[in-house]
Amino acid sequence: MERTVVRCADGHVFSTASFPMQKAERLGPGRLVRCPRCTRLRSVVPVAAKEAVER
């Protein structure tokens, strides 16, 4: 299963296996996923792997 690196609304960067409807461009990049750091449903957006490593 492919993993996606994402950033939540609070700035936490993590990877997730479930990034629902990733190909649905009309919905925009944000999705609701449970953040493992703040343990809440947060709006997340995908980040480039290079950008995630720099932080």
Short mmCIF file of C-alpha atoms in Angstrom, two decimals:
data_model
loop_
_atom_site.label_atom_id
_atom_site.label_comp_id
_atom_site.label_asym_id
_atom_site.label_seq_id
_atom_site.Cartn_x
_atom_site.Cartn_y
_atom_site.Cartn_z
CA MET A 1 0.00 0.00 0.00
CA GLU A 2 1.32 3.43 -0.93
CA ARG A 3 1.96 5.92 1.89
CA THR A 4 1.45 9.68 1.52
CA VAL A 5 3.40 12.32 3.48
CA VAL A 6 0.98 14.97 4.76
CA ARG A 7 0.93 18.05 7.00
CA CYS A 8 -1.97 18.73 9.37
CA ALA A 9 -3.46 22.14 10.14
CA ASP A 10 -1.24 22.39 13.24
CA GLY A 11 1.91 21.81 11.17
CA HIS A 12 2.62 18.20 12.16
CA VAL A 13 4.18 16.19 9.32
CA PHE A 14 3.47 12.46 9.15
CA SER A 15 2.77 9.71 6.65
CA THR A 16 -0.54 7.97 6.19
CA ALA A 17 -1.67 4.94 4.25
CA SER A 18 -5.22 6.23 3.97
CA PHE A 19 -5.52 9.47 2.02
CA PRO A 20 -9.13 9.27 0.77
CA MET A 21 -9.96 10.18 -2.81
CA GLN A 22 -6.46 11.39 -3.60
CA LYS A 23 -7.22 11.56 -7.33
CA ALA A 24 -10.38 13.70 -6.92
CA GLU A 25 -9.02 17.06 -8.07
CA ARG A 26 -12.36 18.84 -7.85
CA LEU A 27 -12.36 18.45 -4.05
CA GLY A 28 -9.03 20.23 -3.61
CA PRO A 29 -5.94 18.89 -1.84
CA GLY A 30 -7.24 18.91 1.78
CA ARG A 31 -8.73 15.85 3.49
CA LEU A 32 -9.74 14.99 7.05
CA VAL A 33 -7.37 12.49 8.65
CA ARG A 34 -6.64 11.73 12.31
CA CYS A 35 -3.28 13.25 13.23
CA PRO A 36 -1.15 10.93 15.40
CA ARG A 37 0.48 13.89 17.20
CA CYS A 38 -2.62 15.85 18.27
CA THR A 39 -5.00 12.81 18.09
CA ARG A 40 -7.78 14.83 16.42
CA LEU A 41 -9.34 14.85 13.01
CA ARG A 42 -7.45 17.55 11.14
CA SER A 43 -7.45 18.92 7.66
CA VAL A 44 -4.29 17.62 6.00
CA VAL A 45 -2.59 18.39 2.70
CA PRO A 46 0.08 16.34 0.92
CA VAL A 47 3.65 17.64 1.06
CA ALA A 48 6.59 16.86 -1.18
CA ALA A 49 8.95 14.26 0.29
CA LYS A 50 11.88 16.71 -0.07
CA GLU A 51 10.01 19.37 1.91
CA ALA A 52 9.18 16.86 4.68
CA VAL A 53 12.85 15.85 5.05
CA GLU A 54 14.03 19.47 5.38
CA ARG A 55 11.93 20.06 8.51
#
